[in-house]
């Protein structure tokens, strides 16, 4: 890599004692976030929580503001369904199923206990209605029906869930079923729940039903089941974008919830709260702490041309480079730091390459320490020269001359 002489100094409001931590897709081996399992806590929020485990992060920046036994393996009840929905959303994006498709409900699916939509055996339901019942009412029967349709069986679907968890670095998670009903060998952590929730939030299918408070599911036979959202934040917390509750005697009262105000996007997770009121109060306190104490600054925008690189063996001689993703810096209100943005471009870039190939990187440092590395990419695929395009390139330059 050769470093350009360009250094962009950005004045920010922030706390100099805050340690940077990013999600895995923007971390580097030498960045501060590499110190632990994909995240690192900043100065902890002044919060006292009674839940067994808790985790608070800001999704745009990836910074962690609070962690209480966040890597402790615990049952998480119906918060398992966050991953169930993530795999369903991935199947929708891959074209394996469609929202308007009708699927047949098996006897196994209709017989699920716990929270349910009371689906009729051997009847067809629209996929989107089943998804809505999972989001709003945590319907176990709908989870199993969709799992069987997508993967052939609940067991095969659970394999997909565990594969996704491994991909995201959720090293303290193991799924046994799609519902979160008590099962031997099933566990996760508050930190891992936040990771999968952040992943799910990126899906284009997220946010369609999360704020629906009440919904009447009409069954094929004409029977109607009234469903009410189990996430009371959906109605009573300003800026909430979604959430997933969970409860079993073993797990206690659980909740993962997200909200957005401006560029701030907190994700709060609690596991093992003593009662339902407490899980909502403590998750609300965590999110309000971020909203009241911090602001986000967009330091690197994926929409901005960060540099122009010379290229070889291509019809064009140079190409504009963009950051692969945005980088936000979470800073405390009323205090200042000076992060530095440095552009590095690979030596000897040669076509062909695609719009996903890293052609350099943006390095963000604070107080001399790297807090983020973001790949630089082109916005288009660049083909290598052929005999004919080489001739055309020579002719075009001749015409210009």
mmCIF file of N, CA and C in Angstrom, residues 105-112 121 144 148 154:
data_model
loop_
_atom_site.group_PDB
_atom_site.id
_atom_site.type_symbol
_atom_site.label_atom_id
_atom_site.label_comp_id
_atom_site.label_asym_id
_atom_site.label_seq_id
_atom_site.Cartn_x
_atom_site.Cartn_y
_atom_site.Cartn_z
ATOM 1 N N UNK A 105 -49.761 -25.784 6.013
ATOM 2 C CA UNK A 105 -49.335 -25.952 7.398
ATOM 3 C C UNK A 105 -49.423 -27.426 7.786
ATOM 4 N N UNK A 106 -48.321 -27.966 8.272
ATOM 5 C CA UNK A 106 -48.271 -29.370 8.668
ATOM 6 C C UNK A 106 -48.897 -29.572 10.041
ATOM 7 N N UNK A 107 -49.161 -30.830 10.365
ATOM 8 C CA UNK A 107 -49.685 -31.151 11.695
ATOM 9 C C UNK A 107 -48.651 -30.789 12.764
ATOM 10 N N UNK A 108 -47.374 -30.997 12.431
ATOM 11 C CA UNK A 108 -46.308 -30.667 13.366
ATOM 12 C C UNK A 108 -46.297 -29.180 13.684
ATOM 13 N N UNK A 109 -46.398 -28.339 12.652
ATOM 14 C CA UNK A 109 -46.383 -26.892 12.862
ATOM 15 C C UNK A 109 -47.599 -26.430 13.655
ATOM 16 N N UNK A 110 -48.767 -26.920 13.294
ATOM 17 C CA UNK A 110 -49.997 -26.463 13.961
ATOM 18 C C UNK A 110 -50.058 -26.914 15.410
ATOM 19 N N UNK A 111 -49.261 -27.920 15.765
ATOM 20 C CA UNK A 111 -49.297 -28.444 17.129
ATOM 21 C C UNK A 111 -48.302 -27.813 18.077
ATOM 22 N N UNK A 112 -47.615 -26.750 17.640
ATOM 23 C CA UNK A 112 -46.647 -26.093 18.512
ATOM 24 C C UNK A 112 -47.331 -25.466 19.723
ATOM 25 N N UNK A 121 -54.319 -26.979 10.759
ATOM 26 C CA UNK A 121 -53.596 -28.042 10.074
ATOM 27 C C UNK A 121 -54.154 -28.280 8.672
ATOM 28 N N UNK A 144 -42.441 -22.583 12.629
ATOM 29 C CA UNK A 144 -42.190 -23.948 12.171
ATOM 30 C C UNK A 144 -42.732 -24.147 10.758
ATOM 31 N N UNK A 148 -40.268 -25.282 7.718
ATOM 32 C CA UNK A 148 -40.485 -26.511 6.945
ATOM 33 C C UNK A 148 -40.583 -26.211 5.454
ATOM 34 N N UNK A 154 -37.635 -28.478 10.244
ATOM 35 C CA UNK A 154 -37.146 -27.535 11.240
ATOM 36 C C UNK A 154 -35.663 -27.777 11.519
#
